[in-house]
PDB file of N, CA and C and ligand atoms in Angstrom:
ATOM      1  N   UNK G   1       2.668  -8.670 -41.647  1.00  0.00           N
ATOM      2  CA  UNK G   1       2.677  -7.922 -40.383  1.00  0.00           C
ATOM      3  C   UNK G   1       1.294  -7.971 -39.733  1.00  0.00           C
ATOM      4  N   UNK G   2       1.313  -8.175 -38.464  1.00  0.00           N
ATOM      5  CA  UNK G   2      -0.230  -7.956 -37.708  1.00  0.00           C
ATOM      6  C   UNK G   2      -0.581  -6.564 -37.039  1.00  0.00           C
ATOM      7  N   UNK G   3      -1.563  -6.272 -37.149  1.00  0.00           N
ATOM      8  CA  UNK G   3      -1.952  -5.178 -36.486  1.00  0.00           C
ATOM      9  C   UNK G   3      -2.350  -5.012 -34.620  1.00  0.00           C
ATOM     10  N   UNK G   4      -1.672  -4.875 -34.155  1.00  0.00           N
ATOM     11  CA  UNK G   4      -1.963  -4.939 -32.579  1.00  0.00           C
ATOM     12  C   UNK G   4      -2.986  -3.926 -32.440  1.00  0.00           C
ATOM     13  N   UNK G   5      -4.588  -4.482 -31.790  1.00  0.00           N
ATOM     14  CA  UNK G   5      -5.338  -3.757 -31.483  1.00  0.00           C
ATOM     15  C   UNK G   5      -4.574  -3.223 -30.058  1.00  0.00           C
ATOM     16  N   UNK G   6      -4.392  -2.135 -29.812  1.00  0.00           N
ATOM     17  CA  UNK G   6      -4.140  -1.323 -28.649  1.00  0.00           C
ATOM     18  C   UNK G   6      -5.229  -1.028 -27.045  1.00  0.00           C
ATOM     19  N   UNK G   7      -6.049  -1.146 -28.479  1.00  0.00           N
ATOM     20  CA  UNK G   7      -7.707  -0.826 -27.716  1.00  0.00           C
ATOM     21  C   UNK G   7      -8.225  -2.068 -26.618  1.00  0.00           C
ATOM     22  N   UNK G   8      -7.713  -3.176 -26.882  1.00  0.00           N
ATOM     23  CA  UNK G   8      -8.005  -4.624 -26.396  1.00  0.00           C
ATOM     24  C   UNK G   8      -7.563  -4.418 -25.236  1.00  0.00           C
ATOM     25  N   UNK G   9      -8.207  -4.805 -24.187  1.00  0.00           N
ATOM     26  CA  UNK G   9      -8.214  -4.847 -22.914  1.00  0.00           C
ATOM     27  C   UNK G   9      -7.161  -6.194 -22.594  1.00  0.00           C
ATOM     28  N   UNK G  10      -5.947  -5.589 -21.886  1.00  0.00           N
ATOM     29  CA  UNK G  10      -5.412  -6.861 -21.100  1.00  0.00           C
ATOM     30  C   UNK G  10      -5.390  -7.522 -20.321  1.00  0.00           C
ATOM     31  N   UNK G  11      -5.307  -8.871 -20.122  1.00  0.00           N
ATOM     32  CA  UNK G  11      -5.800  -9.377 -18.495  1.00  0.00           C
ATOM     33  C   UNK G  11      -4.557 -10.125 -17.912  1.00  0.00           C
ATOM     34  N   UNK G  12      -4.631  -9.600 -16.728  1.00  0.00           N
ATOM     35  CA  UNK G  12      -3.128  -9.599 -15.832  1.00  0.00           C
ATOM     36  C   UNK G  12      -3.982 -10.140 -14.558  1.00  0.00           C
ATOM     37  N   UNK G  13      -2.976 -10.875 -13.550  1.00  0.00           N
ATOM     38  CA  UNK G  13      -3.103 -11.435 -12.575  1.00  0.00           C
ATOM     39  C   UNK G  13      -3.210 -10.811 -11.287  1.00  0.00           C
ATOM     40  N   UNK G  14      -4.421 -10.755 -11.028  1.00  0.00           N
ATOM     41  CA  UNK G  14      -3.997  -9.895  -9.385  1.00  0.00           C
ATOM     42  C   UNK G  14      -3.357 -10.338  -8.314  1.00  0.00           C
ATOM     43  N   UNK G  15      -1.915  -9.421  -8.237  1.00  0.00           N
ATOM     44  CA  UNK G  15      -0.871 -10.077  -7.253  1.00  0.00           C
ATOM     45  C   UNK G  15      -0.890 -10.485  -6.083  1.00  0.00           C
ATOM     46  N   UNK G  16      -2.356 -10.135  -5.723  1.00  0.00           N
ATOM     47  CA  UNK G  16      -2.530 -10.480  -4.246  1.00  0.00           C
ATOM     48  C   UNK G  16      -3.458 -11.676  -4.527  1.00  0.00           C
ATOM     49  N   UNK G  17      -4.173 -11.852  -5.259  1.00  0.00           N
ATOM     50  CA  UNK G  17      -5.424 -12.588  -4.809  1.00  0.00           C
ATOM     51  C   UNK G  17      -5.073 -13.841  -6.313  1.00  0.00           C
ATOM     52  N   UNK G  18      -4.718 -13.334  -7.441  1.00  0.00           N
ATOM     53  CA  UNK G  18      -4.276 -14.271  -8.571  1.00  0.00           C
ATOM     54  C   UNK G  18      -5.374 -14.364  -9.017  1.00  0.00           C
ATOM     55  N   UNK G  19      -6.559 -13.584  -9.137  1.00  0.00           N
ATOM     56  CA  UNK G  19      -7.589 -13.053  -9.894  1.00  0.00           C
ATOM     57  C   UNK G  19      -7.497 -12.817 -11.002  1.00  0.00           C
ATOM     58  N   UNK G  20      -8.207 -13.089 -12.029  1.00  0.00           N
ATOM     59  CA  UNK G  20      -7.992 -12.776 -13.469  1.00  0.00           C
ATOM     60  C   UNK G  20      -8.712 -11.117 -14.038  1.00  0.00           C
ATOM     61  N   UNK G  21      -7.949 -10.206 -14.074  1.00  0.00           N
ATOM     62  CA  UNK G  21      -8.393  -8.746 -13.815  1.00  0.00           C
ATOM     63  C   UNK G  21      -8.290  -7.995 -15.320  1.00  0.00           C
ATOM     64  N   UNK G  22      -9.051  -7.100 -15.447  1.00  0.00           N
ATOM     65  CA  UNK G  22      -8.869  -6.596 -17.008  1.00  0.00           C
ATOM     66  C   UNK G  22      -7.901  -5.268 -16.354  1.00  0.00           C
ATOM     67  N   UNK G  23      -6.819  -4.923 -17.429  1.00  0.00           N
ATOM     68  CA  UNK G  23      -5.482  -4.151 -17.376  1.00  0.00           C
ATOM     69  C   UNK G  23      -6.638  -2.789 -18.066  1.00  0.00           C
ATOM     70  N   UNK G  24      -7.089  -2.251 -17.468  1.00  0.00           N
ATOM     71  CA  UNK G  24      -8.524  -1.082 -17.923  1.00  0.00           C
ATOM     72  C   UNK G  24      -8.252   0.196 -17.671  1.00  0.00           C
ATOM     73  N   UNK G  25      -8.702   1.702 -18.178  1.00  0.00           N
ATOM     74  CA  UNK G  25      -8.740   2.556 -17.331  1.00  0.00           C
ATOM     75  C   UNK G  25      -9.686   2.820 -16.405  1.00  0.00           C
ATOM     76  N   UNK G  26     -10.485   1.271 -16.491  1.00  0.00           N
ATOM     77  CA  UNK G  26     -12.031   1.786 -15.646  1.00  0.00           C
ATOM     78  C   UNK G  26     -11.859   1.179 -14.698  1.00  0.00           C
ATOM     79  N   UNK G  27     -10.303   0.404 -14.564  1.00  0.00           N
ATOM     80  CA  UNK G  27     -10.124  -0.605 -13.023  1.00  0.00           C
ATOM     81  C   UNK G  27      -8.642   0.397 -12.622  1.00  0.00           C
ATOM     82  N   UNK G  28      -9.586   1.550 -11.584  1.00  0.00           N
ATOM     83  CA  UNK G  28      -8.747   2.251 -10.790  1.00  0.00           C
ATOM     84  C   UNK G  28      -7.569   1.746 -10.038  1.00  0.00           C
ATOM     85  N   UNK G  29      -7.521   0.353  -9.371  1.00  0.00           N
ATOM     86  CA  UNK G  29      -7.173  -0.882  -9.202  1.00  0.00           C
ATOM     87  C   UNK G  29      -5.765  -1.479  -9.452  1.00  0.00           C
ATOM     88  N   UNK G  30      -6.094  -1.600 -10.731  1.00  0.00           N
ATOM     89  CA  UNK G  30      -4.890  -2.259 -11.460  1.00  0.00           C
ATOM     90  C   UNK G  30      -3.673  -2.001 -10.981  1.00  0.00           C
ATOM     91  N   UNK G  31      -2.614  -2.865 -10.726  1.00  0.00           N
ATOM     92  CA  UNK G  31      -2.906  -4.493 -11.664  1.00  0.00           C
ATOM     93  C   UNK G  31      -3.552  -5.372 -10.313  1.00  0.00           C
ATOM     94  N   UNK G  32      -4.878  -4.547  -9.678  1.00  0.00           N
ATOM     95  CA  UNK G  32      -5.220  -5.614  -8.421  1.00  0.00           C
ATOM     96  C   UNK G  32      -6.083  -5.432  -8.823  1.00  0.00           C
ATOM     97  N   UNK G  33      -7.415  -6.494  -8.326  1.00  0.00           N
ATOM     98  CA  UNK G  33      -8.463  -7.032  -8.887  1.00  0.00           C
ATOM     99  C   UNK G  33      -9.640  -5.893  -8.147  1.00  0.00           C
ATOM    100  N   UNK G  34      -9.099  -5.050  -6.956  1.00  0.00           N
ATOM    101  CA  UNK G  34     -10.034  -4.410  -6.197  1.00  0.00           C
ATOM    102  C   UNK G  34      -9.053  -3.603  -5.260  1.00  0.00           C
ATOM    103  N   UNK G  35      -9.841  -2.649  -4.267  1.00  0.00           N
ATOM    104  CA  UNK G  35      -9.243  -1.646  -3.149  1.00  0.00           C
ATOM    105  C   UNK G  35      -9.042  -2.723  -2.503  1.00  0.00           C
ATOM    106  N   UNK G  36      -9.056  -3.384  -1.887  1.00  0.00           N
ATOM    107  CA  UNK G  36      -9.004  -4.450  -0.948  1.00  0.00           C
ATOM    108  C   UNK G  36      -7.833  -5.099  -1.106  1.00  0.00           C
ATOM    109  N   UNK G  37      -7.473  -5.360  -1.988  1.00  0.00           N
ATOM    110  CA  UNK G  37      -6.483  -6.498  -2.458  1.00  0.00           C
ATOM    111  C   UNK G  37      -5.082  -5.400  -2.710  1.00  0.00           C
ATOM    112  N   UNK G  38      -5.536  -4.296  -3.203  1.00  0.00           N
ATOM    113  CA  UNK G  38      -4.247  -3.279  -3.060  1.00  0.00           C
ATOM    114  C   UNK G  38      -3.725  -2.703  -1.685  1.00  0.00           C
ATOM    115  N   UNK G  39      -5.070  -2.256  -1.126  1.00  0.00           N
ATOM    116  CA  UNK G  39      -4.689  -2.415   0.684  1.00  0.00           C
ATOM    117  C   UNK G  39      -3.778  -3.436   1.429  1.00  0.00           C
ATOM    118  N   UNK G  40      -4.264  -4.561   0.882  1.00  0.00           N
ATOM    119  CA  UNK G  40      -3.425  -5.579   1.385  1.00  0.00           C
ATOM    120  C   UNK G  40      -2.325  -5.465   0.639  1.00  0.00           C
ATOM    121  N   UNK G  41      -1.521  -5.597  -0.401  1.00  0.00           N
ATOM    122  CA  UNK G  41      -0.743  -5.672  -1.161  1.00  0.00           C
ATOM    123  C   UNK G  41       0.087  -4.166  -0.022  1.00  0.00           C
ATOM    124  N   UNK G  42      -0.114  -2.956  -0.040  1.00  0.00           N
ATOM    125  CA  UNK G  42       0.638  -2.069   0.622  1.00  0.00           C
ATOM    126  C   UNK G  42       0.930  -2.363   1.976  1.00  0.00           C
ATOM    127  N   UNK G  43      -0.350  -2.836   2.251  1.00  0.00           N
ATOM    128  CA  UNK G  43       0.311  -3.267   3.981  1.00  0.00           C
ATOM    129  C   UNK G  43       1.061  -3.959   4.327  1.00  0.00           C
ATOM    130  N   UNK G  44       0.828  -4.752   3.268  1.00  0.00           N
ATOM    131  CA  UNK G  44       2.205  -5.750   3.777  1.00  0.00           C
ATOM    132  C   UNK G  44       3.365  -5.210   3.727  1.00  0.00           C
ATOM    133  N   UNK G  45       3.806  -4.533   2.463  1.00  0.00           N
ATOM    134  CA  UNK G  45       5.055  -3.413   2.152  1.00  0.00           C
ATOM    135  C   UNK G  45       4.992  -2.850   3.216  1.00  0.00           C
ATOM    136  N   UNK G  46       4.118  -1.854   3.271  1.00  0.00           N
ATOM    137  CA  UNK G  46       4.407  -1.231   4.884  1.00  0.00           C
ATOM    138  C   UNK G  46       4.742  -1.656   6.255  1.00  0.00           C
ATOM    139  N   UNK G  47       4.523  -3.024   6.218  1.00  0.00           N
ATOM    140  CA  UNK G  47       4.667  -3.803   7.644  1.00  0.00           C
ATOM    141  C   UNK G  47       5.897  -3.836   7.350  1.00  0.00           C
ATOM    142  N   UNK G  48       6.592  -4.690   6.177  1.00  0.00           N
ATOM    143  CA  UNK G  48       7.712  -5.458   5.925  1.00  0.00           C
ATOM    144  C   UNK G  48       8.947  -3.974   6.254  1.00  0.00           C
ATOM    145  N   UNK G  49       8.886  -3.322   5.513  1.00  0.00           N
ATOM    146  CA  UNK G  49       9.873  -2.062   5.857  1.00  0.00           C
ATOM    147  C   UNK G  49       9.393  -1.372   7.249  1.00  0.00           C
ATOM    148  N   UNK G  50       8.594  -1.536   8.030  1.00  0.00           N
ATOM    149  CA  UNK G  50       8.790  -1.119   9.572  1.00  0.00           C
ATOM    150  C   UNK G  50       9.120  -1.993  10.285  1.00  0.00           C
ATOM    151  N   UNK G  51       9.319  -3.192   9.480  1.00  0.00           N
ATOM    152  CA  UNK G  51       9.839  -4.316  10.536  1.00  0.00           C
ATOM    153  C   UNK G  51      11.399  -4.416  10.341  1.00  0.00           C
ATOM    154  N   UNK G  52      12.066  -4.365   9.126  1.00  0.00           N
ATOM    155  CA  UNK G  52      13.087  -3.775   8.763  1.00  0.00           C
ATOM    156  C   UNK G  52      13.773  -2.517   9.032  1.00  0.00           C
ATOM    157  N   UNK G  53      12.961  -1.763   9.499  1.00  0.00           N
ATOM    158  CA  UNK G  53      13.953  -0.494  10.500  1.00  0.00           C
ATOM    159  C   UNK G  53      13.904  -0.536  11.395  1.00  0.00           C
ATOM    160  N   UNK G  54      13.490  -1.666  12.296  1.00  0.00           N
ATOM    161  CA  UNK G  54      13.972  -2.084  13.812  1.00  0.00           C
ATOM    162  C   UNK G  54      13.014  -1.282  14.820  1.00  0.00           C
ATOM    163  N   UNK G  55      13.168  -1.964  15.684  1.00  0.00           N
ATOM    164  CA  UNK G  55      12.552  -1.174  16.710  1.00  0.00           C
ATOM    165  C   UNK G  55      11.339   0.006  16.970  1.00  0.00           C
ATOM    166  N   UNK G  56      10.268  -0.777  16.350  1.00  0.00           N
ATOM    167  CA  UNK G  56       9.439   0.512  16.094  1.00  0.00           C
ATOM    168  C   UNK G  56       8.583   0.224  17.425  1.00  0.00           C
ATOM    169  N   UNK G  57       8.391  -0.674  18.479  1.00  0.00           N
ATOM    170  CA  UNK G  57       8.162  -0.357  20.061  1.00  0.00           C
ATOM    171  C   UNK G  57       8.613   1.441  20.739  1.00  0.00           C
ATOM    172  N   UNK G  58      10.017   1.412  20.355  1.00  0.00           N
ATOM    173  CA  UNK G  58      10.732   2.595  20.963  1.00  0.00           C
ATOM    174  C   UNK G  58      10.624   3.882  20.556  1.00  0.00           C
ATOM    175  N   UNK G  59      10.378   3.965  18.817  1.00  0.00           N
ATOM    176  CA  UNK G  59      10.365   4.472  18.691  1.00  0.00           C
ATOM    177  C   UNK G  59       8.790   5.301  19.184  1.00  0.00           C
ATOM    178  N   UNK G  60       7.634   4.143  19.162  1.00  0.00           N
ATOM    179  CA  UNK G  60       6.422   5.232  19.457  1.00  0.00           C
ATOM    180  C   UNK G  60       6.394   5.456  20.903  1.00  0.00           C
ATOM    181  N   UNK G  61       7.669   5.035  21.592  1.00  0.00           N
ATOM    182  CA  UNK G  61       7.839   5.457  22.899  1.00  0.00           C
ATOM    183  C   UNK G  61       8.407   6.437  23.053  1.00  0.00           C
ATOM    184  N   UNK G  62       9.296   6.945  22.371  1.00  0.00           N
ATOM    185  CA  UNK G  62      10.229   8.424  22.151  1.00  0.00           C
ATOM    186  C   UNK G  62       9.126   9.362  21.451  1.00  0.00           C
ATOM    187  N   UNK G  63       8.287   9.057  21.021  1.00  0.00           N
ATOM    188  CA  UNK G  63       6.963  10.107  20.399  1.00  0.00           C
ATOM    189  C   UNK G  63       6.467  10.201  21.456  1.00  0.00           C
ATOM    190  N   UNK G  64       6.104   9.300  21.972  1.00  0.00           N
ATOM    191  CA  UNK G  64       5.078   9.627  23.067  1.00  0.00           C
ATOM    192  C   UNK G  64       5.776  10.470  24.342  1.00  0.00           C
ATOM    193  N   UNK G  65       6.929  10.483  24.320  1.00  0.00           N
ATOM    194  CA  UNK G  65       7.524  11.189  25.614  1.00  0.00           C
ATOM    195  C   UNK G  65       7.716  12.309  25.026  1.00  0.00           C
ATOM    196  N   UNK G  66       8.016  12.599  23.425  1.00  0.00           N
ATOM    197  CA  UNK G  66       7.969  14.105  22.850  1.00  0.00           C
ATOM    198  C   UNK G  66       6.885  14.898  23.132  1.00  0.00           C
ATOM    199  N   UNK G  67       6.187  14.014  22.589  1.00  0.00           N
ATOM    200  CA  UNK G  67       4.444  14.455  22.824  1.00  0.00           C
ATOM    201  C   UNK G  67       4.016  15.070  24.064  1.00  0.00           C
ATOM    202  N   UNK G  68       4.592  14.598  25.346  1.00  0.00           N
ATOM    203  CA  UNK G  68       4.188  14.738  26.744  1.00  0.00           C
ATOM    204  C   UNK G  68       5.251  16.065  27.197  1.00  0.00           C
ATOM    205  N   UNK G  69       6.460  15.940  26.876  1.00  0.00           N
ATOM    206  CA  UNK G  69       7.186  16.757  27.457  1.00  0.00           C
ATOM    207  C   UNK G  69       6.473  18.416  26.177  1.00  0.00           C
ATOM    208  N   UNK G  70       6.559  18.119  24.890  1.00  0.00           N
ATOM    209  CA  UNK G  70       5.909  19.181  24.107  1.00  0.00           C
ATOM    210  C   UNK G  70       4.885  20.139  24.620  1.00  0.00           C
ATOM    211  N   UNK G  71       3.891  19.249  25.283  1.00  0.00           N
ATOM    212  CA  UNK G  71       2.580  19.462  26.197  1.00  0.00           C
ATOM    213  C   UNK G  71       3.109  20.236  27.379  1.00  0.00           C
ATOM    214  N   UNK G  72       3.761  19.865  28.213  1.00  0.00           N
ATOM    215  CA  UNK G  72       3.804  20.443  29.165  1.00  0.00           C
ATOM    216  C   UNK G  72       4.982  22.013  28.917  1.00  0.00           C
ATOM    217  N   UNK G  73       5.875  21.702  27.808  1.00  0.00           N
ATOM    218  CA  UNK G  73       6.839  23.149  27.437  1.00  0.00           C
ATOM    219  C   UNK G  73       5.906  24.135  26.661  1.00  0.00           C
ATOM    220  N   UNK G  74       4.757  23.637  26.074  1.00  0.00           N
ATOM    221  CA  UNK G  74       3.885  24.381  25.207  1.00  0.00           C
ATOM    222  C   UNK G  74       3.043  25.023  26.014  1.00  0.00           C
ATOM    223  N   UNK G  75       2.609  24.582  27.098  1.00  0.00           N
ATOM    224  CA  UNK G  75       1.951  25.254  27.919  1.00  0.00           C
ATOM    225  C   UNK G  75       1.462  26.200  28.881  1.00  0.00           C
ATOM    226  N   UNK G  76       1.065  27.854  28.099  1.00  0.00           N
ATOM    227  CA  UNK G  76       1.311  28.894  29.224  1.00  0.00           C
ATOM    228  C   UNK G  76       0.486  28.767  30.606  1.00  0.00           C
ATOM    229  N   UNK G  77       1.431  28.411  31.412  1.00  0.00           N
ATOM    230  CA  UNK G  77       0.503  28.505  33.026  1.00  0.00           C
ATOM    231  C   UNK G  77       0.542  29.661  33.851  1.00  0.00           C
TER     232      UNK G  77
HETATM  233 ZN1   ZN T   1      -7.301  -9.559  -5.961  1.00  0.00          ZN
END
């Protein structure tokens, strides 16, 4: 039988960049090589599913007319 050191640091691929990254608790990171590369990694998620619920032109056009009409019903004159 072998003994699996646990303690041994693993090294995994950073999915954005394909960086060779240690699997650490000292790489806040993980499994990305840096903030940068996880930023990117979410944004894209985030783009991809607002591009997938359609129409997000209209929708910050229906905010913005909430916004305006809110303003002017909120307003004691
Ligand atoms: Zn990276």
């Amino acid at each position: 039988m072998t003994t699996q050191d646990t303690s041994r640091p693993l090294e995994v691929a950073c999915p954005q960049c394909r960086k060779k990254v240690l699997w650490s608790a000292a790489n806040p990171y993980r499994p990305f090589c840096s903030k940068r590369c996880r930023l990117l990694d979410l944004g894209a998620w985030a783009d991809e599913s607002h591009r997938i619920a359609g129409e997000p032109a209209m929708d910050e056009t229906d905010l913005d007319a909430l916004l305006a009409r809110a303003d002017q019903d909120g307003e004691p004159s």
